Amino acid sequence: MNLQQKKAMNSRIDLRSGVLPANTNVPPGLLFEMIRSFVTLAEKLNLSHAVRELGSTRQTVRRHISTLEEAMGVPLFFVDERQYFLTVAGENALPDAKDIMARGTTWLRGQSSSIGHLQHLKAQMDGWDFYQQQQPLGRIWEDRSLLLRETFRAWCMAAGEIENPLFAHVRPYLIIYRKTDQDWICVEFGEKSVYVNWFGRDFARSSIGRPIAQLPAGEEFSHLIYQAFDQVQATQSARLDHVFTLMPRAGGGAHAPVAYQRLILNGFFPDRSPAVMSLIMPVDHPVIAGLEPHKLESLHPVVPIPFETSEARFEPRGAPYPG
């Protein structure tokens, strides 16, 4: 980039906010490659390693970073004895940059879209299927599952506190995760959870402490799947998804088709450190656009442990049963 081009770019930057004004020109055509250089260098924090990962050159990566920094009006890295470190602005920019990479890649593959402004994902490769469609939370009140409604109500009454007595009667049905520096790891499998019912108690116990597995569809697709955990935790909210996929069987052999709905809830451990809780409920007819009906004909039967009406603490007495 020559001096005249740099001056032209700088003239479009709002010096008070350090961002491009709304009426700026369209982003450069190489923006995706610039973001890829930024994300890779942010992960490696070593220019040589980033260049090798990208199959690029040192000059190109430096130019990409410099162009992004000039356009954004803030430094993204600082260097100390040849070691790269993210600035605060770089740390704040990284999640969105990863999101752009994941969304751009999966969108181009036809794996991600939005239906009614809610996330829709699908992937098919090497005999493995995965479909997921985010649902409006209002579907909870229309659902036939008493446990689904009761879990959501208990979460509200307990203010997300995992150890709150108001949450104790639904906790055995949940899977609980804690965020580490890199991944979400499983820290508790409820004794009555569908996971334990599917794989068995011993297998579930051996999975405690493991990170959530990456899916066969690639890093970008996995990023969008597990982004839901980050969003629920960051916003301290809830999310409901319908999922169809192929799962390994408890005794081995070919994967079996399963369909379920998943309620994800933000939570807190007693020391107020964040958690995410997941309730998985098998369904026969998931609401997922583009899912071929024949895929549901051979669903593997997953029978959840029943949750009786007498166990509910917050279901209104005499409330009409959702139809």
mmCIF file of C-alpha atoms in Angstrom:
data_model
loop_
_atom_site.group_PDB
_atom_site.id
_atom_site.type_symbol
_atom_site.label_atom_id
_atom_site.label_comp_id
_atom_site.label_asym_id
_atom_site.label_seq_id
_atom_site.Cartn_x
_atom_site.Cartn_y
_atom_site.Cartn_z
ATOM 1 C CA MET A 1 0.000 0.000 0.000
ATOM 2 C CA ASN A 2 1.552 3.324 -1.078
ATOM 3 C CA LEU A 3 1.493 6.590 0.869
ATOM 4 C CA GLN A 4 -1.375 8.048 -1.160
ATOM 5 C CA GLN A 5 -3.521 4.957 -0.496
ATOM 6 C CA LYS A 6 -2.736 5.092 3.215
ATOM 7 C CA LYS A 7 -3.776 8.757 3.371
ATOM 8 C CA ALA A 8 -7.001 7.936 1.536
ATOM 9 C CA MET A 9 -7.780 5.159 3.992
ATOM 10 C CA ASN A 10 -6.916 7.254 7.031
ATOM 11 C CA SER A 11 -9.173 10.037 5.824
ATOM 12 C CA ARG A 12 -12.148 7.681 6.114
ATOM 13 C CA ILE A 13 -11.455 6.782 9.759
ATOM 14 C CA ASP A 14 -13.343 8.534 12.536
ATOM 15 C CA LEU A 15 -10.456 9.508 14.817
ATOM 16 C CA ARG A 16 -12.759 9.875 17.828
ATOM 17 C CA SER A 17 -14.090 6.316 17.726
ATOM 18 C CA GLY A 18 -11.362 4.591 15.735
ATOM 19 C CA VAL A 19 -13.851 2.936 13.397
ATOM 20 C CA LEU A 20 -14.889 3.401 9.804
ATOM 21 C CA PRO A 21 -17.888 5.717 9.333
ATOM 22 C CA ALA A 22 -21.125 4.174 8.114
ATOM 23 C CA ASN A 23 -20.901 5.715 4.647
ATOM 24 C CA THR A 24 -17.440 4.349 3.884
ATOM 25 C CA ASN A 25 -16.601 2.455 0.717
ATOM 26 C CA VAL A 26 -17.181 -1.286 0.590
ATOM 27 C CA PRO A 27 -14.546 -3.438 2.345
ATOM 28 C CA PRO A 28 -11.554 -4.561 0.272
ATOM 29 C CA GLY A 29 -11.957 -7.669 -1.841
ATOM 30 C CA LEU A 30 -9.304 -9.488 0.168
ATOM 31 C CA LEU A 31 -11.065 -8.868 3.489
ATOM 32 C CA PHE A 32 -11.716 -12.592 4.064
ATOM 33 C CA GLU A 33 -8.015 -13.385 3.550
ATOM 34 C CA MET A 34 -7.055 -10.516 5.865
ATOM 35 C CA ILE A 35 -9.329 -11.862 8.579
ATOM 36 C CA ARG A 36 -7.901 -15.354 8.074
ATOM 37 C CA SER A 37 -4.395 -13.961 8.566
ATOM 38 C CA PHE A 38 -5.539 -12.164 11.720
ATOM 39 C CA VAL A 39 -7.244 -15.253 13.196
ATOM 40 C CA THR A 40 -4.303 -17.527 12.399
ATOM 41 C CA LEU A 41 -1.716 -15.141 13.828
ATOM 42 C CA ALA A 42 -3.902 -14.628 16.910
ATOM 43 C CA GLU A 43 -3.955 -18.397 17.458
ATOM 44 C CA LYS A 44 -0.256 -19.008 16.764
ATOM 45 C CA LEU A 45 1.165 -15.731 18.134
ATOM 46 C CA ASN A 46 4.198 -16.506 16.025
ATOM 47 C CA LEU A 47 4.629 -15.053 12.554
ATOM 48 C CA SER A 48 6.622 -17.971 11.148
ATOM 49 C CA HIS A 49 4.093 -20.510 12.402
ATOM 50 C CA ALA A 50 1.201 -18.447 11.055
ATOM 51 C CA VAL A 51 2.849 -18.122 7.652
ATOM 52 C CA ARG A 52 3.377 -21.880 7.518
ATOM 53 C CA GLU A 53 -0.242 -22.554 8.496
ATOM 54 C CA LEU A 54 -1.550 -20.107 5.895
ATOM 55 C CA GLY A 55 0.820 -21.158 3.121
ATOM 56 C CA SER A 56 1.587 -17.472 2.691
ATOM 57 C CA THR A 57 4.560 -15.133 3.136
ATOM 58 C CA ARG A 58 5.676 -12.974 6.022
ATOM 59 C CA GLN A 59 5.207 -9.837 3.928
ATOM 60 C CA THR A 60 1.637 -10.774 3.004
ATOM 61 C CA VAL A 61 0.578 -11.534 6.570
ATOM 62 C CA ARG A 62 2.162 -8.327 7.854
ATOM 63 C CA ARG A 63 0.400 -6.348 5.125
ATOM 64 C CA HIS A 64 -2.950 -7.934 5.964
ATOM 65 C CA ILE A 65 -2.589 -7.073 9.649
ATOM 66 C CA SER A 66 -1.395 -3.549 8.884
ATOM 67 C CA THR A 67 -4.335 -2.931 6.559
ATOM 68 C CA LEU A 68 -6.829 -4.170 9.152
ATOM 69 C CA GLU A 69 -5.252 -2.032 11.869
ATOM 70 C CA GLU A 70 -5.349 1.073 9.684
ATOM 71 C CA ALA A 71 -8.959 0.477 8.686
ATOM 72 C CA MET A 72 -10.045 -0.177 12.282
ATOM 73 C CA GLY A 73 -7.915 2.609 13.695
ATOM 74 C CA VAL A 74 -6.477 0.459 16.497
ATOM 75 C CA PRO A 75 -3.508 -1.903 16.870
ATOM 76 C CA LEU A 76 -4.461 -5.566 17.023
ATOM 77 C CA PHE A 77 -1.051 -6.894 18.126
ATOM 78 C CA PHE A 78 2.085 -5.744 19.846
ATOM 79 C CA VAL A 79 5.444 -7.481 19.478
ATOM 80 C CA ASP A 80 7.955 -8.105 22.251
ATOM 81 C CA GLU A 81 11.202 -9.887 21.333
ATOM 82 C CA ARG A 82 9.611 -11.331 18.176
ATOM 83 C CA GLN A 83 6.689 -12.726 20.165
ATOM 84 C CA TYR A 84 3.242 -11.509 19.126
ATOM 85 C CA PHE A 85 0.603 -10.601 21.701
ATOM 86 C CA LEU A 86 -2.988 -9.506 21.185
ATOM 87 C CA THR A 87 -3.902 -6.040 22.329
ATOM 88 C CA VAL A 88 -7.188 -5.495 24.150
ATOM 89 C CA ALA A 89 -8.676 -4.382 20.829
ATOM 90 C CA GLY A 90 -7.330 -7.552 19.214
ATOM 91 C CA GLU A 91 -8.862 -9.756 21.913
ATOM 92 C CA ASN A 92 -12.201 -8.013 21.471
ATOM 93 C CA ALA A 93 -12.041 -8.374 17.679
ATOM 94 C CA LEU A 94 -11.076 -12.062 17.652
ATOM 95 C CA PRO A 95 -14.473 -13.686 18.445
ATOM 96 C CA ASP A 96 -16.221 -11.805 15.642
ATOM 97 C CA ALA A 97 -13.361 -12.572 13.279
ATOM 98 C CA LYS A 98 -13.680 -16.297 13.993
ATOM 99 C CA ASP A 99 -17.416 -16.011 13.544
ATOM 100 C CA ILE A 100 -17.006 -14.336 10.150
ATOM 101 C CA MET A 101 -14.628 -17.090 9.068
ATOM 102 C CA ALA A 102 -16.962 -19.852 10.215
ATOM 103 C CA ARG A 103 -20.109 -18.276 8.810
ATOM 104 C CA GLY A 104 -18.478 -17.410 5.505
ATOM 105 C CA THR A 105 -17.039 -20.880 5.000
ATOM 106 C CA THR A 106 -20.165 -22.795 6.021
ATOM 107 C CA TRP A 107 -22.460 -20.422 4.114
ATOM 108 C CA LEU A 108 -20.481 -21.021 0.944
ATOM 109 C CA ARG A 109 -20.768 -24.791 1.474
ATOM 110 C CA GLY A 110 -24.517 -24.502 1.977
ATOM 111 C CA GLN A 111 -24.180 -25.700 5.564
ATOM 112 C CA SER A 112 -25.539 -22.628 7.372
ATOM 113 C CA SER A 113 -28.477 -20.305 6.869
ATOM 114 C CA SER A 114 -31.169 -18.494 8.853
ATOM 115 C CA ILE A 115 -34.851 -19.350 9.039
ATOM 116 C CA GLY A 116 -36.942 -16.674 10.679
ATOM 117 C CA HIS A 117 -33.680 -15.097 11.913
ATOM 118 C CA LEU A 118 -32.870 -18.326 13.777
ATOM 119 C CA GLN A 119 -29.858 -20.523 13.052
ATOM 120 C CA HIS A 120 -30.207 -23.469 10.668
ATOM 121 C CA LEU A 121 -27.277 -25.855 10.134
ATOM 122 C CA LYS A 122 -26.835 -29.016 8.115
ATOM 123 C CA ALA A 123 -23.913 -31.198 7.079
ATOM 124 C CA GLN A 124 -23.688 -34.463 5.199
ATOM 125 C CA MET A 125 -20.371 -36.189 4.648
ATOM 126 C CA ASP A 126 -18.939 -39.703 4.627
ATOM 127 C CA GLY A 127 -22.217 -41.272 5.698
ATOM 128 C CA TRP A 128 -22.669 -38.846 8.609
ATOM 129 C CA ASP A 129 -25.636 -36.471 8.871
ATOM 130 C CA PHE A 130 -26.238 -33.513 11.137
ATOM 131 C CA TYR A 131 -29.194 -31.127 11.062
ATOM 132 C CA GLN A 132 -29.923 -28.452 13.646
ATOM 133 C CA GLN A 133 -32.565 -25.738 13.723
ATOM 134 C CA GLN A 134 -32.904 -23.180 16.478
ATOM 135 C CA GLN A 135 -36.433 -22.878 17.858
ATOM 136 C CA PRO A 136 -38.353 -19.980 19.427
ATOM 137 C CA LEU A 137 -38.282 -20.375 23.202
ATOM 138 C CA GLY A 138 -42.063 -20.016 23.205
ATOM 139 C CA ARG A 139 -42.278 -23.586 21.862
ATOM 140 C CA ILE A 140 -41.476 -24.759 25.389
ATOM 141 C CA TRP A 141 -45.029 -23.927 26.504
ATOM 142 C CA GLU A 142 -46.531 -25.823 23.559
ATOM 143 C CA ASP A 143 -44.400 -28.926 24.062
ATOM 144 C CA ARG A 144 -45.812 -32.172 25.402
ATOM 145 C CA SER A 145 -42.770 -32.713 27.635
ATOM 146 C CA LEU A 146 -43.528 -31.803 31.235
ATOM 147 C CA LEU A 147 -39.805 -32.117 32.030
ATOM 148 C CA LEU A 148 -38.932 -29.480 29.424
ATOM 149 C CA ARG A 149 -41.384 -26.969 30.880
ATOM 150 C CA GLU A 150 -40.460 -27.800 34.457
ATOM 151 C CA THR A 151 -36.717 -27.444 33.803
ATOM 152 C CA PHE A 152 -37.189 -24.020 32.283
ATOM 153 C CA ARG A 153 -39.391 -22.862 35.153
ATOM 154 C CA ALA A 154 -36.994 -24.276 37.759
ATOM 155 C CA TRP A 155 -34.067 -22.507 36.072
ATOM 156 C CA CYS A 156 -35.919 -19.200 36.337
ATOM 157 C CA MET A 157 -36.913 -19.743 39.965
ATOM 158 C CA ALA A 158 -33.365 -20.781 40.916
ATOM 159 C CA ALA A 159 -31.843 -17.793 39.064
ATOM 160 C CA GLY A 160 -29.540 -20.204 37.229
ATOM 161 C CA GLU A 161 -27.880 -21.396 40.456
ATOM 162 C CA ILE A 162 -26.987 -25.049 40.004
ATOM 163 C CA GLU A 163 -26.995 -25.875 43.727
ATOM 164 C CA ASN A 164 -30.223 -24.003 44.462
ATOM 165 C CA PRO A 165 -32.778 -26.335 46.149
ATOM 166 C CA LEU A 166 -35.416 -25.106 43.690
ATOM 167 C CA PHE A 167 -33.390 -26.717 40.903
ATOM 168 C CA ALA A 168 -32.620 -30.030 42.619
ATOM 169 C CA HIS A 169 -35.539 -32.045 41.219
ATOM 170 C CA VAL A 170 -34.556 -31.468 37.558
ATOM 171 C CA ARG A 171 -30.776 -31.485 37.908
ATOM 172 C CA PRO A 172 -30.452 -35.297 37.556
ATOM 173 C CA TYR A 173 -31.719 -34.993 33.962
ATOM 174 C CA LEU A 174 -29.057 -32.490 32.869
ATOM 175 C CA ILE A 175 -25.518 -32.443 31.516
ATOM 176 C CA ILE A 176 -23.400 -29.652 33.011
ATOM 177 C CA TYR A 177 -20.414 -28.011 31.330
ATOM 178 C CA ARG A 178 -17.666 -25.679 32.512
ATOM 179 C CA LYS A 179 -15.641 -23.402 30.220
ATOM 180 C CA THR A 180 -11.864 -23.794 30.219
ATOM 181 C CA ASP A 181 -9.362 -21.590 28.396
ATOM 182 C CA GLN A 182 -9.930 -23.581 25.206
ATOM 183 C CA ASP A 183 -13.102 -25.687 25.345
ATOM 184 C CA TRP A 184 -16.301 -26.511 27.139
ATOM 185 C CA ILE A 185 -15.768 -29.659 29.192
ATOM 186 C CA CYS A 186 -18.334 -31.976 30.745
ATOM 187 C CA VAL A 187 -18.235 -31.890 34.533
ATOM 188 C CA GLU A 188 -21.455 -33.725 35.375
ATOM 189 C CA PHE A 189 -23.766 -36.214 33.676
ATOM 190 C CA GLY A 190 -27.091 -36.440 35.472
ATOM 191 C CA GLU A 191 -27.966 -39.993 36.497
ATOM 192 C CA LYS A 192 -31.314 -39.687 34.673
ATOM 193 C CA SER A 193 -29.983 -37.866 31.601
ATOM 194 C CA VAL A 194 -30.574 -39.229 28.107
ATOM 195 C CA TYR A 195 -26.789 -39.454 27.654
ATOM 196 C CA VAL A 196 -26.510 -41.919 30.540
ATOM 197 C CA ASN A 197 -29.536 -43.823 29.266
ATOM 198 C CA TRP A 198 -27.955 -44.092 25.795
ATOM 199 C CA PHE A 199 -24.322 -44.895 26.631
ATOM 200 C CA GLY A 200 -24.554 -46.290 30.144
ATOM 201 C CA ARG A 201 -23.429 -44.954 33.495
ATOM 202 C CA ASP A 202 -19.828 -46.161 33.294
ATOM 203 C CA PHE A 203 -19.230 -44.608 29.875
ATOM 204 C CA ALA A 204 -20.757 -41.341 31.034
ATOM 205 C CA ARG A 205 -18.505 -41.221 34.083
ATOM 206 C CA SER A 206 -15.444 -41.815 31.917
ATOM 207 C CA SER A 207 -16.435 -38.828 29.766
ATOM 208 C CA ILE A 208 -16.303 -36.346 32.650
ATOM 209 C CA GLY A 209 -13.514 -33.827 32.131
ATOM 210 C CA ARG A 210 -13.363 -34.309 28.372
ATOM 211 C CA PRO A 211 -13.929 -31.417 25.975
ATOM 212 C CA ILE A 212 -16.903 -31.476 23.629
ATOM 213 C CA ALA A 213 -15.845 -33.455 20.569
ATOM 214 C CA GLN A 214 -15.219 -31.762 17.225
ATOM 215 C CA LEU A 215 -17.712 -32.829 14.569
ATOM 216 C CA PRO A 216 -16.634 -34.533 11.323
ATOM 217 C CA ALA A 217 -17.873 -31.559 9.245
ATOM 218 C CA GLY A 218 -14.811 -29.491 10.110
ATOM 219 C CA GLU A 219 -13.625 -26.788 12.474
ATOM 220 C CA GLU A 220 -15.830 -24.013 11.080
ATOM 221 C CA PHE A 221 -19.006 -26.103 11.358
ATOM 222 C CA SER A 222 -18.109 -27.180 14.897
ATOM 223 C CA HIS A 223 -17.517 -23.531 15.770
ATOM 224 C CA LEU A 224 -21.098 -22.632 14.844
ATOM 225 C CA ILE A 225 -22.516 -25.628 16.717
ATOM 226 C CA TYR A 226 -20.740 -24.860 19.973
ATOM 227 C CA GLN A 227 -21.069 -21.099 19.613
ATOM 228 C CA ALA A 228 -24.509 -21.603 21.161
ATOM 229 C CA PHE A 229 -22.815 -22.458 24.466
ATOM 230 C CA ASP A 230 -20.763 -19.257 24.378
ATOM 231 C CA GLN A 231 -23.783 -17.121 23.512
ATOM 232 C CA VAL A 232 -25.982 -18.595 26.226
ATOM 233 C CA GLN A 233 -23.229 -18.138 28.803
ATOM 234 C CA ALA A 234 -22.311 -14.603 27.698
ATOM 235 C CA THR A 235 -25.918 -13.390 27.582
ATOM 236 C CA GLN A 236 -26.968 -15.450 30.629
ATOM 237 C CA SER A 237 -29.940 -16.711 28.707
ATOM 238 C CA ALA A 238 -31.430 -19.890 27.208
ATOM 239 C CA ARG A 239 -31.754 -21.539 23.807
ATOM 240 C CA LEU A 240 -33.833 -24.350 22.291
ATOM 241 C CA ASP A 241 -32.731 -26.427 19.269
ATOM 242 C CA HIS A 242 -34.078 -29.414 17.365
ATOM 243 C CA VAL A 243 -31.371 -31.813 16.171
ATOM 244 C CA PHE A 244 -31.164 -34.854 13.916
ATOM 245 C CA THR A 245 -27.883 -36.750 13.654
ATOM 246 C CA LEU A 246 -26.202 -40.145 13.705
ATOM 247 C CA MET A 247 -24.881 -41.304 17.069
ATOM 248 C CA PRO A 248 -22.596 -44.215 17.987
ATOM 249 C CA ARG A 249 -24.387 -47.084 19.674
ATOM 250 C CA ALA A 250 -23.603 -48.053 23.227
ATOM 251 C CA GLY A 251 -22.408 -51.490 22.155
ATOM 252 C CA GLY A 252 -20.554 -50.342 19.048
ATOM 253 C CA GLY A 253 -21.441 -51.011 15.429
ATOM 254 C CA ALA A 254 -22.950 -48.635 12.889
ATOM 255 C CA HIS A 255 -24.143 -45.224 14.011
ATOM 256 C CA ALA A 256 -27.876 -44.905 14.642
ATOM 257 C CA PRO A 257 -30.174 -42.021 13.623
ATOM 258 C CA VAL A 258 -31.557 -40.033 16.552
ATOM 259 C CA ALA A 259 -33.673 -36.887 16.838
ATOM 260 C CA TYR A 260 -33.891 -34.741 19.931
ATOM 261 C CA GLN A 261 -34.521 -31.268 21.232
ATOM 262 C CA ARG A 262 -31.878 -29.591 23.352
ATOM 263 C CA LEU A 263 -32.515 -26.882 25.905
ATOM 264 C CA ILE A 264 -29.341 -24.979 26.811
ATOM 265 C CA LEU A 265 -29.350 -22.874 29.979
ATOM 266 C CA ASN A 266 -26.826 -20.525 31.497
ATOM 267 C CA GLY A 267 -25.893 -21.393 35.053
ATOM 268 C CA PHE A 268 -23.647 -20.607 37.983
ATOM 269 C CA PHE A 269 -21.606 -22.768 40.324
ATOM 270 C CA PRO A 270 -21.633 -21.815 44.031
ATOM 271 C CA ASP A 271 -18.528 -19.618 43.570
ATOM 272 C CA ARG A 272 -20.445 -17.764 40.789
ATOM 273 C CA SER A 273 -18.207 -19.150 38.062
ATOM 274 C CA PRO A 274 -20.214 -19.685 34.867
ATOM 275 C CA ALA A 275 -21.637 -22.948 33.623
ATOM 276 C CA VAL A 276 -23.912 -24.163 30.851
ATOM 277 C CA MET A 277 -26.537 -26.859 31.380
ATOM 278 C CA SER A 278 -28.120 -29.002 28.687
ATOM 279 C CA LEU A 279 -31.384 -30.944 28.779
ATOM 280 C CA ILE A 280 -31.762 -33.402 25.891
ATOM 281 C CA MET A 281 -35.184 -34.846 25.095
ATOM 282 C CA PRO A 282 -35.826 -37.362 22.276
ATOM 283 C CA VAL A 283 -38.485 -36.341 19.723
ATOM 284 C CA ASP A 284 -40.169 -38.215 16.896
ATOM 285 C CA HIS A 285 -40.897 -35.228 14.674
ATOM 286 C CA PRO A 286 -38.190 -32.550 14.899
ATOM 287 C CA VAL A 287 -38.983 -29.188 13.336
ATOM 288 C CA ILE A 288 -36.069 -28.924 10.904
ATOM 289 C CA ALA A 289 -36.369 -27.469 7.408
ATOM 290 C CA GLY A 290 -34.912 -29.632 4.653
ATOM 291 C CA LEU A 291 -34.798 -32.830 6.725
ATOM 292 C CA GLU A 292 -36.064 -35.610 4.471
ATOM 293 C CA PRO A 293 -38.959 -37.536 6.076
ATOM 294 C CA HIS A 294 -37.431 -40.913 5.208
ATOM 295 C CA LYS A 295 -34.535 -40.195 7.571
ATOM 296 C CA LEU A 296 -36.989 -40.315 10.471
ATOM 297 C CA GLU A 297 -38.392 -43.726 9.545
ATOM 298 C CA SER A 298 -35.571 -45.648 11.220
ATOM 299 C CA LEU A 299 -35.029 -43.532 14.328
ATOM 300 C CA HIS A 300 -33.312 -45.466 17.083
ATOM 301 C CA PRO A 301 -35.672 -45.629 20.079
ATOM 302 C CA VAL A 302 -34.362 -43.556 22.969
ATOM 303 C CA VAL A 303 -36.713 -43.748 25.918
ATOM 304 C CA PRO A 304 -36.056 -41.047 28.501
ATOM 305 C CA ILE A 305 -36.558 -41.783 32.171
ATOM 306 C CA PRO A 306 -40.083 -40.571 32.891
ATOM 307 C CA PHE A 307 -40.724 -37.381 34.827
ATOM 308 C CA GLU A 308 -43.999 -37.748 36.660
ATOM 309 C CA THR A 309 -46.545 -35.015 37.288
ATOM 310 C CA SER A 310 -46.088 -35.510 41.029
ATOM 311 C CA GLU A 311 -42.424 -34.492 40.689
ATOM 312 C CA ALA A 312 -43.213 -31.062 39.204
ATOM 313 C CA ARG A 313 -43.021 -28.112 41.563
ATOM 314 C CA PHE A 314 -43.883 -25.254 39.222
ATOM 315 C CA GLU A 315 -46.348 -26.653 36.661
ATOM 316 C CA PRO A 316 -49.671 -24.912 37.323
ATOM 317 C CA ARG A 317 -52.146 -27.365 38.803
ATOM 318 C CA GLY A 318 -54.942 -28.157 36.412
ATOM 319 C CA ALA A 319 -53.145 -26.523 33.484
ATOM 320 C CA PRO A 320 -54.366 -27.806 30.093
ATOM 321 C CA TYR A 321 -52.074 -30.448 28.606
ATOM 322 C CA PRO A 322 -50.336 -29.054 25.494
ATOM 323 C CA GLY A 323 -51.789 -30.616 22.413
#
